[in-house]
Tab-separated table of C-alpha atoms in Angstrom:
chain	number	residue	atom	x	y	z
A	1	MET	CA	1.558	-1.404	-16.032
A	2	THR	CA	1.695	2.224	-14.993
A	3	VAL	CA	4.017	4.907	-16.276
A	4	PHE	CA	4.529	8.238	-14.559
A	5	ILE	CA	5.627	10.997	-16.937
A	6	LEU	CA	7.581	13.620	-15.007
A	7	THR	CA	7.721	17.014	-16.688
A	8	LYS	CA	8.329	19.522	-13.877
A	9	PRO	CA	11.625	21.103	-12.789
A	10	PRO	CA	12.658	19.901	-9.306
A	11	TYR	CA	12.286	23.017	-7.144
A	12	ALA	CA	10.216	25.610	-9.041
A	13	ASN	CA	7.206	24.574	-6.943
A	14	ALA	CA	5.947	21.619	-4.899
A	15	ASP	CA	4.861	19.590	-7.938
A	16	ALA	CA	7.985	17.506	-8.544
A	17	TYR	CA	8.312	16.327	-4.947
A	18	GLU	CA	4.581	15.668	-4.683
A	19	ALA	CA	4.839	13.547	-7.833
A	20	LEU	CA	7.651	11.607	-6.180
A	21	GLU	CA	5.423	11.020	-3.145
A	22	ALA	CA	2.689	9.627	-5.410
A	23	ILE	CA	5.278	7.308	-6.998
A	24	LEU	CA	6.387	6.127	-3.547
A	25	VAL	CA	2.805	5.254	-2.639
A	26	SER	CA	2.402	3.515	-5.983
A	27	GLY	CA	5.515	1.488	-5.141
A	28	ALA	CA	4.070	0.687	-1.712
A	29	PHE	CA	1.000	-0.684	-3.542
A	30	GLU	CA	3.437	-2.964	-5.397
A	31	GLN	CA	2.647	-1.361	-8.722
A	32	THR	CA	6.359	-1.021	-9.667
A	33	PRO	CA	5.649	1.846	-12.071
A	34	MET	CA	7.988	3.021	-14.807
A	35	LEU	CA	9.170	6.618	-14.743
A	36	LEU	CA	9.679	8.701	-17.863
A	37	PHE	CA	11.414	12.051	-17.439
A	38	ARG	CA	10.917	14.588	-20.178
A	39	GLY	CA	11.099	18.344	-20.733
A	40	GLU	CA	12.245	20.214	-17.619
A	41	GLY	CA	11.532	17.001	-15.707
A	42	VAL	CA	14.977	15.664	-16.679
A	43	LEU	CA	16.452	18.212	-14.235
A	44	GLN	CA	14.982	16.094	-11.404
A	45	LEU	CA	17.551	13.448	-12.318
A	46	LEU	CA	20.645	15.516	-11.484
A	47	LYS	CA	22.727	13.819	-8.801
A	48	ASP	CA	23.970	15.220	-5.470
A	49	GLN	CA	21.352	17.938	-5.250
A	50	GLN	CA	21.862	19.979	-2.070
A	51	ALA	CA	18.237	21.003	-1.638
A	52	THR	CA	18.497	21.307	2.143
A	53	GLU	CA	20.591	24.436	1.481
A	54	ILE	CA	17.390	26.127	0.284
A	55	GLY	CA	15.187	24.458	2.914
A	56	LEU	CA	13.722	21.798	0.624
A	57	ARG	CA	13.951	18.021	0.348
A	58	SER	CA	16.368	16.603	-2.202
A	59	MET	CA	14.879	15.021	-5.302
A	60	SER	CA	17.971	12.946	-6.008
A	61	LYS	CA	17.798	11.397	-2.524
A	62	GLY	CA	14.126	10.680	-3.141
A	63	LEU	CA	14.835	9.005	-6.480
A	64	LEU	CA	17.485	6.789	-4.896
A	65	GLY	CA	14.924	5.809	-2.223
A	66	LEU	CA	12.615	4.376	-4.898
A	67	GLU	CA	14.920	1.377	-5.109
A	68	HIS	CA	13.423	0.134	-1.807
A	69	TYR	CA	10.073	-0.166	-3.602
A	70	GLU	CA	11.663	-1.926	-6.566
A	71	VAL	CA	10.960	1.113	-8.739
A	72	THR	CA	14.036	0.978	-10.954
A	73	ASP	CA	12.708	1.445	-14.508
A	74	PHE	CA	13.865	4.962	-15.315
A	75	TYR	CA	13.566	6.376	-18.812
A	76	ALA	CA	14.458	9.813	-20.109
A	77	CYS	CA	13.630	11.663	-23.300
A	78	GLU	CA	16.829	11.788	-25.326
A	79	ALA	CA	16.040	15.215	-26.811
A	80	SER	CA	15.304	16.703	-23.360
A	81	LEU	CA	18.620	15.428	-21.971
A	82	ALA	CA	20.402	16.892	-25.004
A	83	LYS	CA	18.642	20.233	-24.570
A	84	TYR	CA	20.086	20.562	-21.046
A	85	HIS	CA	23.439	18.988	-22.058
A	86	LEU	CA	22.978	16.194	-19.520
A	87	THR	CA	24.896	12.946	-19.675
A	88	GLN	CA	24.441	9.753	-17.653
A	89	GLU	CA	27.369	10.470	-15.300
A	90	GLN	CA	25.571	13.641	-14.093
A	91	LEU	CA	22.445	11.719	-13.101
A	92	ALA	CA	21.489	10.218	-9.716
A	93	VAL	CA	20.124	6.967	-11.174
A	94	PRO	CA	20.809	4.957	-14.336
A	95	VAL	CA	18.319	5.857	-17.069
A	96	SER	CA	17.533	4.465	-20.503
A	97	ASN	CA	17.397	7.191	-23.159
A	98	LEU	CA	14.430	7.032	-25.516
A	99	ASN	CA	13.780	8.854	-28.776
A	100	ALA	CA	10.297	10.044	-29.766
A	101	GLU	CA	9.334	6.792	-31.450
A	102	GLU	CA	10.517	4.690	-28.513
A	103	ILE	CA	8.508	6.919	-26.129
A	104	ARG	CA	5.405	6.397	-28.293
A	105	ASN	CA	5.949	2.634	-28.196
A	106	LEU	CA	6.487	2.621	-24.423
A	107	LEU	CA	3.293	4.586	-23.759
A	108	ALA	CA	1.278	2.457	-26.166
A	109	THR	CA	1.964	-0.648	-24.088
A	110	GLN	CA	0.941	0.829	-20.701
A	111	THR	CA	-2.484	0.519	-19.090
A	112	VAL	CA	-2.193	3.738	-17.060
A	113	VAL	CA	-0.327	6.914	-17.955
A	114	ALA	CA	-0.148	9.637	-15.302
A	115	THR	CA	1.493	12.939	-16.202
A	116	PHE	CA	2.951	15.132	-13.499
B	1	MET	CA	-17.313	3.074	-18.764
B	2	ASN	CA	-15.878	3.951	-15.362
B	3	PHE	CA	-13.653	7.052	-15.231
B	4	SER	CA	-11.431	8.508	-12.531
B	5	LEU	CA	-9.854	11.931	-12.886
B	6	LEU	CA	-6.760	13.533	-11.423
B	7	VAL	CA	-6.987	17.332	-11.214
B	8	GLN	CA	-3.657	19.086	-10.624
B	9	ALA	CA	-4.705	22.575	-11.718
B	10	ALA	CA	-5.726	25.350	-9.306
B	11	PRO	CA	-9.317	26.566	-9.741
B	12	THR	CA	-8.007	29.754	-11.375
B	13	ASN	CA	-6.061	27.757	-13.986
B	14	GLN	CA	-7.529	26.739	-17.319
B	15	GLY	CA	-6.743	23.114	-16.473
B	16	ALA	CA	-9.510	23.258	-13.844
B	17	LEU	CA	-11.993	24.376	-16.483
B	18	ASN	CA	-10.875	21.567	-18.798
B	19	ALA	CA	-11.413	19.070	-15.985
B	20	ILE	CA	-14.940	20.049	-14.996
B	21	ARG	CA	-16.079	20.461	-18.612
B	22	PHE	CA	-14.701	16.987	-19.358
B	23	ALA	CA	-16.452	15.565	-16.278
B	24	GLU	CA	-19.765	17.117	-17.336
B	25	ALA	CA	-19.349	15.596	-20.807
B	26	VAL	CA	-18.578	12.161	-19.328
B	27	VAL	CA	-21.744	12.254	-17.218
B	28	ALA	CA	-23.819	13.577	-20.148
B	29	ALA	CA	-22.612	10.606	-22.209
B	30	GLU	CA	-23.937	8.332	-19.427
B	31	HIS	CA	-20.575	7.102	-18.261
B	32	LYS	CA	-19.689	6.835	-14.594
B	33	ILE	CA	-17.100	8.906	-12.712
B	34	GLU	CA	-15.992	7.035	-9.625
B	35	ARG	CA	-13.577	9.528	-8.099
B	36	VAL	CA	-12.011	12.889	-8.808
B	37	PHE	CA	-8.695	13.209	-6.989
B	38	PHE	CA	-7.363	16.727	-6.437
B	39	TYR	CA	-3.594	17.074	-6.063
B	40	HIS	CA	-0.915	19.777	-6.327
B	41	ASP	CA	-2.632	23.219	-6.417
B	42	GLY	CA	-5.791	21.380	-7.479
B	43	VAL	CA	-6.631	20.920	-3.785
B	44	LEU	CA	-7.438	24.662	-3.664
B	45	THR	CA	-10.632	23.776	-5.553
B	46	ALA	CA	-12.036	22.625	-2.202
B	47	ASN	CA	-11.532	26.024	-0.538
B	48	ASN	CA	-14.941	27.047	0.775
B	49	LEU	CA	-13.925	30.705	1.101
B	50	GLN	CA	-13.625	31.442	-2.619
B	51	ILE	CA	-15.748	34.274	-4.024
B	52	PRO	CA	-15.512	34.054	-7.811
B	53	PRO	CA	-16.647	37.126	-9.816
B	54	GLN	CA	-20.399	37.040	-10.456
B	55	ASP	CA	-20.003	36.611	-14.207
B	56	GLU	CA	-17.606	33.631	-13.891
B	57	ARG	CA	-18.526	30.073	-13.005
B	58	SER	CA	-17.588	28.780	-9.560
B	59	ILE	CA	-15.546	25.642	-10.239
B	60	SER	CA	-15.784	24.618	-6.591
B	61	ALA	CA	-19.583	24.951	-6.397
B	62	ASP	CA	-20.000	23.297	-9.802
B	63	TRP	CA	-17.975	20.250	-8.729
B	64	ALA	CA	-20.158	19.951	-5.609
B	65	ILE	CA	-23.348	20.041	-7.722
B	66	LEU	CA	-22.036	17.559	-10.309
B	67	ALA	CA	-20.810	15.195	-7.588
B	68	ALA	CA	-24.051	15.286	-5.594
B	69	SER	CA	-26.248	14.498	-8.591
B	70	ASN	CA	-23.981	11.761	-10.003
B	71	ASN	CA	-22.577	10.104	-6.891
B	72	ILE	CA	-18.964	11.154	-7.570
B	73	GLU	CA	-16.361	11.090	-4.806
B	74	LEU	CA	-14.433	14.384	-4.613
B	75	ALA	CA	-11.154	13.520	-2.885
B	76	VAL	CA	-8.400	15.945	-1.877
B	77	CYS	CA	-4.934	14.772	-0.883
B	78	ILE	CA	-4.306	15.369	2.819
B	79	ALA	CA	-0.594	16.243	2.572
B	80	ALA	CA	-1.092	18.611	-0.370
B	81	SER	CA	-4.088	20.197	1.400
B	82	LEU	CA	-2.402	20.787	4.759
B	83	LYS	CA	0.608	22.324	3.004
B	84	ARG	CA	-1.677	24.841	1.261
B	85	GLY	CA	-3.843	25.752	4.243
B	86	MET	CA	-6.814	23.575	3.351
B	87	VAL	CA	-8.322	21.923	6.446
B	88	ASN	CA	-11.589	20.364	7.520
B	89	GLU	CA	-12.889	20.565	11.084
B	90	VAL	CA	-11.031	17.418	12.197
B	91	GLU	CA	-7.655	18.646	10.917
B	92	ALA	CA	-8.251	22.171	12.273
B	93	THR	CA	-8.814	20.681	15.736
B	94	ARG	CA	-5.808	18.367	15.402
B	95	TYR	CA	-3.457	21.240	14.555
B	96	GLY	CA	-5.065	23.798	16.864
B	97	LEU	CA	-6.144	26.100	14.023
B	98	ALA	CA	-8.684	28.856	14.558
B	99	THR	CA	-10.890	27.887	11.635
B	100	HIS	CA	-11.483	25.410	8.818
B	101	ASN	CA	-12.213	26.012	5.154
B	102	LEU	CA	-12.854	22.720	3.370
B	103	ASN	CA	-16.004	22.577	1.265
B	104	PRO	CA	-18.019	19.703	2.837
B	105	ALA	CA	-18.594	18.224	-0.656
B	106	PHE	CA	-14.894	17.227	-0.644
B	107	THR	CA	-13.263	14.499	1.455
B	108	ILE	CA	-9.683	14.550	2.734
B	109	VAL	CA	-7.932	11.276	1.832
B	110	GLY	CA	-4.443	9.805	1.482
B	111	LEU	CA	-2.453	9.266	-1.718
B	112	GLY	CA	-3.432	5.598	-1.656
B	113	GLN	CA	-6.814	6.703	-3.012
B	114	LEU	CA	-5.057	8.167	-6.073
B	115	ILE	CA	-3.236	4.908	-6.764
B	116	ASP	CA	-6.472	2.977	-6.174
B	117	ALA	CA	-8.206	5.179	-8.768
B	118	MET	CA	-5.368	4.653	-11.242
B	119	ILE	CA	-5.560	0.879	-10.844
B	120	ASN	CA	-9.328	0.408	-10.802
B	121	ALA	CA	-10.762	2.916	-13.283
B	122	ASP	CA	-11.364	1.867	-16.891
B	123	LYS	CA	-10.055	5.281	-17.910
B	124	PHE	CA	-7.777	7.430	-15.767
B	125	ILE	CA	-7.388	10.984	-17.061
B	126	THR	CA	-4.999	13.650	-15.734
B	127	PHE	CA	-5.660	17.392	-15.941
B	128	THR	CA	-2.401	19.250	-15.459
B	129	ALA	CA	-2.068	22.981	-14.909
B	130	CYS	CA	-1.778	24.948	-18.149
């Protein structure tokens, strides 16, 4: 199995959306990857982002679109969510919160880890 | 062992240096590198119009040399490249651009080649920007 670790804020540069595009292609290859959001990457999860107002594509819309590729395993670093005071009801998709040990265990069981 | 690398760092970022030094070490240890996929600002590595200072290594030229002597595919993502003004002759013609700037040692490919590398390599290593 493949896990994508997403560490970038959503609109600081093109990286977060380009990572999403790689995940979409992975889904199209029927890889059904898991996604782990950590650090500033948890900000990608915020729901109802109005990115078109700044001329960009919305990350939250993109995340919801992953469902069509059966990419539904979303994990988030508990400490990162806490740092930004984020709770589940503020997020676009349901996520499982993991502590450091649970993240270690998740990564240890994957064949491919790709950090974006 | 068969490696594939993902390079996300621009050639001016330390991540690019980490990537090529790692690749040289892999080859020196007699392992195989199947493909190096350049994504994010990493696609700028393929810019043929870079003039690095004389006392600094040219990451772009060094990738071309390493790839030629070890049969490594240097792949740049098409969408990420077009967005950053990186085009080969075919794309320049397609979009009616006055010139093209892709180092011929690099090939423009789709994201499917990244996923293929992730699936098929024994070891898939990512070099993020520092």
